[in-house]
Short mmCIF file of C-alpha atoms in Angstrom, two decimals:
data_model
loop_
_atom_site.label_atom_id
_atom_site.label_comp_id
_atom_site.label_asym_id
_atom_site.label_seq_id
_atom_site.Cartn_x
_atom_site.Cartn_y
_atom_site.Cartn_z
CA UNK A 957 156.44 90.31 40.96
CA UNK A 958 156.39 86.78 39.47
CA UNK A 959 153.29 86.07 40.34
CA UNK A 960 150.51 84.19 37.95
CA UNK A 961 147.30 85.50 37.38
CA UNK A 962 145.93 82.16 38.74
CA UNK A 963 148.19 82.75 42.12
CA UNK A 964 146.42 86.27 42.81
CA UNK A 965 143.64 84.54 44.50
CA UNK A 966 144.14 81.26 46.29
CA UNK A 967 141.52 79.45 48.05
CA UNK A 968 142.28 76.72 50.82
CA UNK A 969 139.85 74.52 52.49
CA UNK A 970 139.62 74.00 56.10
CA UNK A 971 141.65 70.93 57.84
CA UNK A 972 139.03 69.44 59.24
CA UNK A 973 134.86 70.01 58.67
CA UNK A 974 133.64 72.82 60.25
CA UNK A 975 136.74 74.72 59.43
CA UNK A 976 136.45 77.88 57.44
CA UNK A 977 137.84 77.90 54.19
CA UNK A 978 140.83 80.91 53.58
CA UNK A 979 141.19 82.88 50.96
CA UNK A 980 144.44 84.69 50.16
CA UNK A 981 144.61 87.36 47.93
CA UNK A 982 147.78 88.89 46.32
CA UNK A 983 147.52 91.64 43.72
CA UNK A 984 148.17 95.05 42.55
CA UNK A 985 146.35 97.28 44.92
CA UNK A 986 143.38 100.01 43.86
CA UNK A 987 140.93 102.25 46.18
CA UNK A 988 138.47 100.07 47.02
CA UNK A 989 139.45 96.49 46.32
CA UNK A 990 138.29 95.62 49.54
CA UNK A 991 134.85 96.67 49.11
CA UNK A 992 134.80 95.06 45.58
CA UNK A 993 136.20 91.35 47.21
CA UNK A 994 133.44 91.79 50.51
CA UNK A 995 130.79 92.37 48.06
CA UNK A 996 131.77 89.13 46.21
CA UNK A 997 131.69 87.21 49.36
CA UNK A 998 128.57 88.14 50.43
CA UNK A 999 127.21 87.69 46.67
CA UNK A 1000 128.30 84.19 47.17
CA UNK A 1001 126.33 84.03 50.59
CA UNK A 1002 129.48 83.63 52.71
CA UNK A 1003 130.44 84.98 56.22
CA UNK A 1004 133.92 86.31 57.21
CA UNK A 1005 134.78 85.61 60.24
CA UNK A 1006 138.37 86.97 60.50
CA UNK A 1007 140.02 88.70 58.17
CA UNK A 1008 143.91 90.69 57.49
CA UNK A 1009 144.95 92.69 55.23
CA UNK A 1010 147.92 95.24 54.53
CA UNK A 1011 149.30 97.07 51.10
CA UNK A 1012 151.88 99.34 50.89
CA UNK A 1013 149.60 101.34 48.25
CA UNK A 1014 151.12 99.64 45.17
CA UNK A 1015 150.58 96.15 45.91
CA UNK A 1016 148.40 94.55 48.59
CA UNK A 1017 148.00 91.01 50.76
CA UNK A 1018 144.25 89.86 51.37
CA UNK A 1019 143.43 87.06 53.75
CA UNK A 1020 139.78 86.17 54.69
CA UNK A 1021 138.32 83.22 56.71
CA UNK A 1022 135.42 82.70 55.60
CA UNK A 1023 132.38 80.31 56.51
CA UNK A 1024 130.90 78.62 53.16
CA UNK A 1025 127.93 76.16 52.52
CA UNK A 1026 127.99 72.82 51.06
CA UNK A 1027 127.16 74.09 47.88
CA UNK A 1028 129.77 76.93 47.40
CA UNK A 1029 131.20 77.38 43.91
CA UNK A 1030 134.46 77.45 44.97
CA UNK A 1031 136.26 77.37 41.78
CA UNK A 1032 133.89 79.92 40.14
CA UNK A 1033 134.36 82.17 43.34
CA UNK A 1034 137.64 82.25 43.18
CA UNK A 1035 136.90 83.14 39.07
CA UNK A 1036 134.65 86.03 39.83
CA UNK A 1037 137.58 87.23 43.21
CA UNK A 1038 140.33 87.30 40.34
CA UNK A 1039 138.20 89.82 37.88
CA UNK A 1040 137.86 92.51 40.57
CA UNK A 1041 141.78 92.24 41.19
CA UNK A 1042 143.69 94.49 39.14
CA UNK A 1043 145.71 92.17 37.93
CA UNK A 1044 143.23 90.60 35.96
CA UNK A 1045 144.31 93.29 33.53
CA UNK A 1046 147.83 94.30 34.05
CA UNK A 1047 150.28 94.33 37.21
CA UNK A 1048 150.51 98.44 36.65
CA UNK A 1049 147.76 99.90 38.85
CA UNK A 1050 147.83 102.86 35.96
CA UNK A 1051 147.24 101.30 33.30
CA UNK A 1052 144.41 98.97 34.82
CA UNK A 1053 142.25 102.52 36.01
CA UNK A 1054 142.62 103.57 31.94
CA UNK A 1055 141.76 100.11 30.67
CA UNK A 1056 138.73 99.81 33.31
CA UNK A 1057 137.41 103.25 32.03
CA UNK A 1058 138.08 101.93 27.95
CA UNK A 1059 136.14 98.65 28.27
CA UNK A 1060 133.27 99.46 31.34
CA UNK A 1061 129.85 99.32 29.60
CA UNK A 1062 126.59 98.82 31.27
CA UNK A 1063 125.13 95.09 30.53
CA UNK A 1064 122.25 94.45 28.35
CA UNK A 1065 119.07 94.13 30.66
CA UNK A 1066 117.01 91.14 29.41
CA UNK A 1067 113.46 90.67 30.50
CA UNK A 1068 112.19 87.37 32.15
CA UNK A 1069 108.27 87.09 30.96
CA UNK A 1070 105.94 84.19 32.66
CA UNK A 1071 102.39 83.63 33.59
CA UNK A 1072 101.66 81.37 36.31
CA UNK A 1073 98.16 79.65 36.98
CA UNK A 1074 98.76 80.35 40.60
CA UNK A 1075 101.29 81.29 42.95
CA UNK A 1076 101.96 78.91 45.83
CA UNK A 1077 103.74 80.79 49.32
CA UNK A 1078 107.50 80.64 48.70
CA UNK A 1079 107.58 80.46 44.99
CA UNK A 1080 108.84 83.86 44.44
CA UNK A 1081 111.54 83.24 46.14
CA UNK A 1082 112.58 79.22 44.58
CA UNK A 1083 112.67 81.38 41.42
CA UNK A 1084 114.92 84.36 42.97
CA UNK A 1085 116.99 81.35 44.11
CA UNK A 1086 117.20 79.57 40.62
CA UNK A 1087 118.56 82.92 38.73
CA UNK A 1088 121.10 83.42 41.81
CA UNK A 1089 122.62 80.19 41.15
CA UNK A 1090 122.91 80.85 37.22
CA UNK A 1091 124.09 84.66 37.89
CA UNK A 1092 121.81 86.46 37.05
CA UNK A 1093 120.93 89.56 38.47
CA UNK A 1094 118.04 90.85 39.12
CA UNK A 1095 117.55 94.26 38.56
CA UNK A 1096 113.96 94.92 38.72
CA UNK A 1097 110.82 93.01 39.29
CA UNK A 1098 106.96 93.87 38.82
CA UNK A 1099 105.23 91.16 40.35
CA UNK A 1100 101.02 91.55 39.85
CA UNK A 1101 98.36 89.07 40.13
CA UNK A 1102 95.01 89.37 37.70
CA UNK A 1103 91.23 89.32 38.65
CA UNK A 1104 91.19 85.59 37.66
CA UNK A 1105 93.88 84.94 39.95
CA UNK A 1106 96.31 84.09 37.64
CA UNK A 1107 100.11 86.07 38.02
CA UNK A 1108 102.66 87.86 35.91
CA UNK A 1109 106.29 88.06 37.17
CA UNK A 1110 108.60 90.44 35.32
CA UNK A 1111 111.61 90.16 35.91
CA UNK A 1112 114.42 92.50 34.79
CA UNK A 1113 117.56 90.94 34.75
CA UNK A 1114 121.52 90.91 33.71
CA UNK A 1115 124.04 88.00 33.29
CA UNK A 1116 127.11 87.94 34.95
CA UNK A 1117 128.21 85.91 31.84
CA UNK A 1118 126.97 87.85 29.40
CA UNK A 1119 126.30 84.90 27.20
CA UNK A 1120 121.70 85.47 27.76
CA UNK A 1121 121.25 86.67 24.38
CA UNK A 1122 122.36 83.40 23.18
CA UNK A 1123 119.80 80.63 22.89
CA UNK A 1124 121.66 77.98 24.66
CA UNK A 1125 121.75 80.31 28.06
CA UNK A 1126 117.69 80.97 27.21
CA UNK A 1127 117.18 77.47 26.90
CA UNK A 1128 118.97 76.88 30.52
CA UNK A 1129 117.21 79.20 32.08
CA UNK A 1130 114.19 78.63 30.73
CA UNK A 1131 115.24 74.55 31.86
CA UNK A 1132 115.84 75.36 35.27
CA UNK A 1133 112.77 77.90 35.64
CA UNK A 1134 110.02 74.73 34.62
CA UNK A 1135 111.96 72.21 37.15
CA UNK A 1136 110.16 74.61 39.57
CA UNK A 1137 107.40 76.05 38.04
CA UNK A 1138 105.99 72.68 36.31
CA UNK A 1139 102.79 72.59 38.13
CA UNK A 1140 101.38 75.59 37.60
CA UNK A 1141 103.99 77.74 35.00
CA UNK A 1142 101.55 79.02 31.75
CA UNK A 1143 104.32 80.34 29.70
CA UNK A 1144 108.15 81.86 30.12
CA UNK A 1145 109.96 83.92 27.35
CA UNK A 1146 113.28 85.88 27.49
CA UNK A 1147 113.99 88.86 25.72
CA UNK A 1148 116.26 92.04 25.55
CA UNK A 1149 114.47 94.50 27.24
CA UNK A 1150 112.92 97.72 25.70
CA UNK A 1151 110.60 100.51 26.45
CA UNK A 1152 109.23 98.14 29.48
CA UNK A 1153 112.28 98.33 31.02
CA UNK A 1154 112.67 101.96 31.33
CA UNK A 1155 109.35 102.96 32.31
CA UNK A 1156 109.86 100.35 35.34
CA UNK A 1157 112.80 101.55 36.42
CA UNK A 1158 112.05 105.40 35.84
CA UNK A 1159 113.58 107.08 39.21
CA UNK A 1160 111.09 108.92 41.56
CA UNK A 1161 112.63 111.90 43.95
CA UNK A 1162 109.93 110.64 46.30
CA UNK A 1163 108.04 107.63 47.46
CA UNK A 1164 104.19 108.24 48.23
CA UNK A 1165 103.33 110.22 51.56
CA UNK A 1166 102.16 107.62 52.97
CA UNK A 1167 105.69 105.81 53.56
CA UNK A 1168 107.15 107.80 56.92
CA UNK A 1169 110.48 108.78 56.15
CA UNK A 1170 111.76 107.68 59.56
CA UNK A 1171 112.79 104.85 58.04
CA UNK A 1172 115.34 106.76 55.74
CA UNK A 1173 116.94 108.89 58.60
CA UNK A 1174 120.07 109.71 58.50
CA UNK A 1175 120.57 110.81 62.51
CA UNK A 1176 121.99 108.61 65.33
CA UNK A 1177 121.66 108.68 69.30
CA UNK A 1178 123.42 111.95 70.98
CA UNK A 1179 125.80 111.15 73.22
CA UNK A 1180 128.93 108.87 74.27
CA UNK A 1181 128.95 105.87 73.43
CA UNK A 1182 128.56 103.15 76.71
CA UNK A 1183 131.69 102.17 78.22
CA UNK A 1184 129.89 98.69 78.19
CA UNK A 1185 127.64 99.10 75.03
CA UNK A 1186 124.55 96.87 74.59
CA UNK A 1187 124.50 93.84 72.52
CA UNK A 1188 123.35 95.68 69.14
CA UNK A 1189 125.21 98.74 69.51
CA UNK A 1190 128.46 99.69 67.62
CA UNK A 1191 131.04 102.04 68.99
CA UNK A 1192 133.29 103.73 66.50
CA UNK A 1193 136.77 105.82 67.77
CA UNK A 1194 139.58 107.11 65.58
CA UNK A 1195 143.28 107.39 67.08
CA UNK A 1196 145.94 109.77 65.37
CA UNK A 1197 148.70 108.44 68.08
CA UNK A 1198 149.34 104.71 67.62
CA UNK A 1199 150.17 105.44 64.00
CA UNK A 1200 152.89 107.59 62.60
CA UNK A 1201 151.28 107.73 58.92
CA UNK A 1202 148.16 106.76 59.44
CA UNK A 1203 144.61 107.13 61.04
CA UNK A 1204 143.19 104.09 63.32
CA UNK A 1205 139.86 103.27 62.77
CA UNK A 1206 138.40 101.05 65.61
CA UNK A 1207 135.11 99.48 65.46
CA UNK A 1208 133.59 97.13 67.83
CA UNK A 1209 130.24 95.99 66.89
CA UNK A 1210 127.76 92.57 66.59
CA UNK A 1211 128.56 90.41 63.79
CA UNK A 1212 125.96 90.69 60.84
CA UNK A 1213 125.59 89.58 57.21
CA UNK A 1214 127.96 91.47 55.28
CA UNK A 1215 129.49 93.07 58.18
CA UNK A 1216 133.08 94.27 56.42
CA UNK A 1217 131.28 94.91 53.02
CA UNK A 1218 129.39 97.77 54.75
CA UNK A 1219 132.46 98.72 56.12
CA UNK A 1220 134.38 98.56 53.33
CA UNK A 1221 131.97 100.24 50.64
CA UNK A 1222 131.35 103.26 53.59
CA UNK A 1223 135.26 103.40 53.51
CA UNK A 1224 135.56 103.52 49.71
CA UNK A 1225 132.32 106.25 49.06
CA UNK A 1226 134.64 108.49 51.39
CA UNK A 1227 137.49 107.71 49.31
CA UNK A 1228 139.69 106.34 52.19
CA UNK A 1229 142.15 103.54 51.64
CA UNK A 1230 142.98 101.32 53.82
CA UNK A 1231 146.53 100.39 54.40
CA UNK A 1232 147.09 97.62 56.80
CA UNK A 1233 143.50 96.31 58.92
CA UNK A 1234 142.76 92.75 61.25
CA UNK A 1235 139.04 91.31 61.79
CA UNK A 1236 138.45 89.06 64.71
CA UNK A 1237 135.45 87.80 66.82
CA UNK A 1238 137.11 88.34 70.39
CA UNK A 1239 135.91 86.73 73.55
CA UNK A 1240 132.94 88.00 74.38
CA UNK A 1241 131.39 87.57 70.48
CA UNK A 1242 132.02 90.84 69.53
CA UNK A 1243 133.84 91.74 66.28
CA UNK A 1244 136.48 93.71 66.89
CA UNK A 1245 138.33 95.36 63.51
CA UNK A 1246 141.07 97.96 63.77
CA UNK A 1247 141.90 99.64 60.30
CA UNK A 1248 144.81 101.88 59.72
CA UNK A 1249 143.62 104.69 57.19
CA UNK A 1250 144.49 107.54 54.99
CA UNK A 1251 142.79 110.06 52.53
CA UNK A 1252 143.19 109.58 49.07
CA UNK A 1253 146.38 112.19 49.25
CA UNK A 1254 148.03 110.20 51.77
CA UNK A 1255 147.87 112.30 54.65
CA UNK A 1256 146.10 111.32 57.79
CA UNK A 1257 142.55 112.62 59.17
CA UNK A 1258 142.94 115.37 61.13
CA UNK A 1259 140.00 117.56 60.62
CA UNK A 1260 137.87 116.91 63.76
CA UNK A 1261 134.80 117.59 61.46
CA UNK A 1262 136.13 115.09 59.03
CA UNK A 1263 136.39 112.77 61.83
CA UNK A 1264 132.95 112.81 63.28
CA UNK A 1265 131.55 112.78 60.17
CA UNK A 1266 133.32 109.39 59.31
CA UNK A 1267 132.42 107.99 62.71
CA UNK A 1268 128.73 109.01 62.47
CA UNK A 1269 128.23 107.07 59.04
CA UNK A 1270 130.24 104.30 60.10
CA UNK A 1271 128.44 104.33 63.48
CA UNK A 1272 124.60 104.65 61.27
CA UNK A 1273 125.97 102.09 58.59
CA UNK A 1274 126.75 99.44 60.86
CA UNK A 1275 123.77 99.93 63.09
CA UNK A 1276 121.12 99.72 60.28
CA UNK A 1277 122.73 99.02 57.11
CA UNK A 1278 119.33 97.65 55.78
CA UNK A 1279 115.80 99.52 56.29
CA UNK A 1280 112.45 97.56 57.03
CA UNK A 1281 109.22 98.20 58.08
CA UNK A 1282 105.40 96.86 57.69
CA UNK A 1283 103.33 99.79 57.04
CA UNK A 1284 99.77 100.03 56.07
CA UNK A 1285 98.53 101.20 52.40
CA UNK A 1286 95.24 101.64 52.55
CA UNK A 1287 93.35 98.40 53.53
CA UNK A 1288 96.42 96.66 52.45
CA UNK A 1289 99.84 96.20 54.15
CA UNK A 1290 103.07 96.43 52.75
CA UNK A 1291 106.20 95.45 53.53
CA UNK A 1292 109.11 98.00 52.37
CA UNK A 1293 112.79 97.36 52.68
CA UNK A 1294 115.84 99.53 51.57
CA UNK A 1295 119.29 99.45 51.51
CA UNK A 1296 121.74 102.23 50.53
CA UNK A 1297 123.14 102.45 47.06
CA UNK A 1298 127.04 102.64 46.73
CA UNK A 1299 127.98 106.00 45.12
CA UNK A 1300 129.01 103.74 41.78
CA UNK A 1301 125.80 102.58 41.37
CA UNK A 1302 125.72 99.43 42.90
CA UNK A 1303 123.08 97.69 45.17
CA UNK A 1304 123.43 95.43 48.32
CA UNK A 1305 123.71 91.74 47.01
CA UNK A 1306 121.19 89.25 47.93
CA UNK A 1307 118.39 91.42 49.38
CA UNK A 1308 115.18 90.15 47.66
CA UNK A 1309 116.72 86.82 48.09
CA UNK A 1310 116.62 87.42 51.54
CA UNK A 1311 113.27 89.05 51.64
CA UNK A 1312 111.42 85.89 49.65
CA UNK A 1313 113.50 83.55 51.91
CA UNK A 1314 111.49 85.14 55.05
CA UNK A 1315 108.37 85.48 54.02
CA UNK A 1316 108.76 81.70 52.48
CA UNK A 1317 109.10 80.75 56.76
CA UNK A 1318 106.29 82.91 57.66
CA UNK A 1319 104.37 81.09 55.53
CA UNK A 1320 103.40 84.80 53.68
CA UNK A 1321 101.96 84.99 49.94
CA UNK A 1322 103.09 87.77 47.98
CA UNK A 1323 100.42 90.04 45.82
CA UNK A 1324 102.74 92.55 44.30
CA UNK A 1325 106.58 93.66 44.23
CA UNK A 1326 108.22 96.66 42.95
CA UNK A 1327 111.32 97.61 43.31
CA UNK A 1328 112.95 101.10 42.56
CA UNK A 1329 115.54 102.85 43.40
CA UNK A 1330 114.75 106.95 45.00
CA UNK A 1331 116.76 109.69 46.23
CA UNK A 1332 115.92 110.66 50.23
CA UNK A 1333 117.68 112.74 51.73
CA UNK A 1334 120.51 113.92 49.03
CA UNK A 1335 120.88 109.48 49.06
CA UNK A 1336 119.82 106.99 46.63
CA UNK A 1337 118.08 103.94 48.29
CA UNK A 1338 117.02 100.68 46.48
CA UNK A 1339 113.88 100.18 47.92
CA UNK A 1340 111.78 97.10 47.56
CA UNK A 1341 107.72 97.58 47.63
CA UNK A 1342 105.85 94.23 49.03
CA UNK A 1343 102.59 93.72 48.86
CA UNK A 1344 101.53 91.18 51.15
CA UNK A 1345 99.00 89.02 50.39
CA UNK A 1346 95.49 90.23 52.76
CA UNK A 1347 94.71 86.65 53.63
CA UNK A 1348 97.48 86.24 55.54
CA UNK A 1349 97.29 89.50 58.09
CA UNK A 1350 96.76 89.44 61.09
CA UNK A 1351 97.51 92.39 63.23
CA UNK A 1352 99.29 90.90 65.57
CA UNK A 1353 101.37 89.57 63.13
CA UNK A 1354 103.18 92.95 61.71
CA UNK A 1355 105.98 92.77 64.07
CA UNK A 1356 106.90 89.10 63.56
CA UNK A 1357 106.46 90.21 59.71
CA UNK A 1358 109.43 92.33 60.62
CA UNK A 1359 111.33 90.53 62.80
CA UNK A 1360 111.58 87.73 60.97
CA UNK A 1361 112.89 89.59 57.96
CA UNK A 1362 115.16 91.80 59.56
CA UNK A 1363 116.94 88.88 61.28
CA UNK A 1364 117.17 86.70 57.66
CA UNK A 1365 118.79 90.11 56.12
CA UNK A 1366 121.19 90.47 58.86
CA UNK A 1367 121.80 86.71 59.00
CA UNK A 1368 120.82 86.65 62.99
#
């Protein structure tokens, strides 16, 4: 096609300040690219606020506008865009879905070891913030505090670079980690996980009894949707008469954080593509998206139950595509989130990030965090375990607790 594997992603900055930034995409096309470039996007802790796309199911044309921060990577955004585009590997969508199968392996999983003196409100989540900015994800963490006061942070992670098991990317970490931790950090070590590792991350079918599984259902409001919905609803309709070839998807719904990743990754667990789709936020601050579809065969949707089953987890996805909940344990309260898993094993980006960054504003201590992931329901949830710190509940306080996180996560 004569295009460079530099061209297939292009970022442009805004004219003026203020302006989003646009990023153009132009590659080979493969079932769920879309989900794979939202995910990035929202890794990177951008918004998109319009967005077009169209492929004729060889080779595909990607525009987002997206809303960055002054300290965007651009340059290594646009690096980590260009891997998830097929033509990173070749320009023959084929031969890219054998070579992705030949060279997938799963990443080493190092673990991040240190003992603080103490643990001032909002460190948890400086350090969360420090490994986002290096890439490194974080897998698990065990977070416990001894008799004496004194806390342990475990930290499971993987690096995006894949360069931690040298001693020069130690060594940076390990920098970065004491610019923050001067004051009170005890000791720090990295190492490639073993044992620890699995016995943290061993699956459980079920979280304790005392966790209501409200939180995890699966079953939306009966009934038609308003003709004039509320401001937090979302109303989800599929046409088979504007399009010849295809089935229209039409969503209107409040913006949120990661808005067409949900979208996107519900779209590519029901293995439809998406052949031609526009993103807006119209008049009235809604976000309007219409998305011409098709099954992985190529043939429209037709099956009524097919249908309703699409528009019900749409519907459910956008409406609460993160859980959360304050819940007593005992004497103690605990603060549990969860989020989906996407059927190829990936989590939501960002979400403890997000969690530490609220509790930082309340002005919350931590005592312990776990996080696992559990199937509910015939799903598997990542679910993060907080154990807030006694001292700082109040009763009255438990829905602010809530509040206040659920609007960092959804970026309201």
């Amino acid at each position: 096609m004569g295009i460079l594997y530099e061209d297939s992603v292009v970022i442009t900055s805004g004219e003026k300040q203020g302006d989003p930034h646009v990023i153009t995409v132009n590659c080979p096309d493969k079932t769920g690219l879309g989900c794979d470039l939202c995910r990035i996007i929202l890794l990177f802790g951008l918004s998109i606020s319009r967005g077009d796309f169209s492929t004729d199911g060889k080779w595909c044309y990607i525009v987002f506008w997206v809303v960055g921060k002054p300290t965007t990577r651009w340059p290594l955004l646009k690096k980590r865009l260009l891997e998830v585009c097929p033509s990173h590997f070749s320009t023959s969508g084929i031969r890219f879905y054998q070579q992705e199968k030949e060279i997938q392996k799963p990443p080493d999983v190092f673990l991040l070891k240190f003992w603080c003196s103490s643990h001032p409100k909002g460190l948890l989540h400086d350090v969360t913030e420090v490994l986002c900015e290096l890439e490194l994800t974080i897998r698990r963490v065990k977070v416990s505090t001894a008799p004496d006061g004194k806390m342990m942070d475990l930290f499971f992670i993987t690096d995006t670079r894949e360069l931690l098991h040298t001693r020069k990317r130690q060594e940076e970490t390990m920098h970065h980690l004491k610019k923050i931790l001067s004051d009170v950090l005890m000791s720090c070590e990295i190492e490639l996980a073993g044992p620890e590792f699995t016995a943290c991350s061993q699956r459980s079918p079920y979280l304790p009894s005392s966790i209501s599984e409200e939180l995890f259902s699966l079953e939306l409001p009966n009934g038609p949707p308003n003709k004039h919905p509320p401001s937090n609803s979302v109303v989800v309709g599929v046409d088979n008469a504007i399009s010849r070839s295809h089935t229209v998807v039409q969503l209107l719904c409040r913006d949120h954080k990661g808005l067409m990743y949900d979208i996107m990754r519900t779209l590519k667990d029901y293995n439809i593509q998406v052949s031609y789709g526009r993103f807006h936020i119209n008049s009235k601050g809604k976000c309007d998206i219409e998305l011409f579809t098709m099954q992985s065969d190529g043939s429209k949707i037709v099956d009524p139950y097919k249908q309703n089953a699409l528009c019900s987890r749409l519907r459910m996805e956008l409406t609460r595509p993160l859980r959360a909940a304050v819940v007593s344990r005992g004497p103690d309260t605990e603060l549990l989130v969860a989020n989906p898993v996407e059927l190829s094993g990936r989590g939501r980006p960002l979400v403890f990030h997000d969690i530490t960054l609220a509790l930082k504003h309340l002005n919350m201590s931590i005592f312990s965090v776990e996080i696992g992931r559990h199937m509910i329901q015939g799903r598997e949830w990542e679910v993060y375990r907080i154990l807030l710190d006694e001292g700082d509940i109040v009763w009255v306080q438990q829905n602010k607790i809530e509040e206040g996180v659920r609007n960092i996560l959804m970026g309201w």
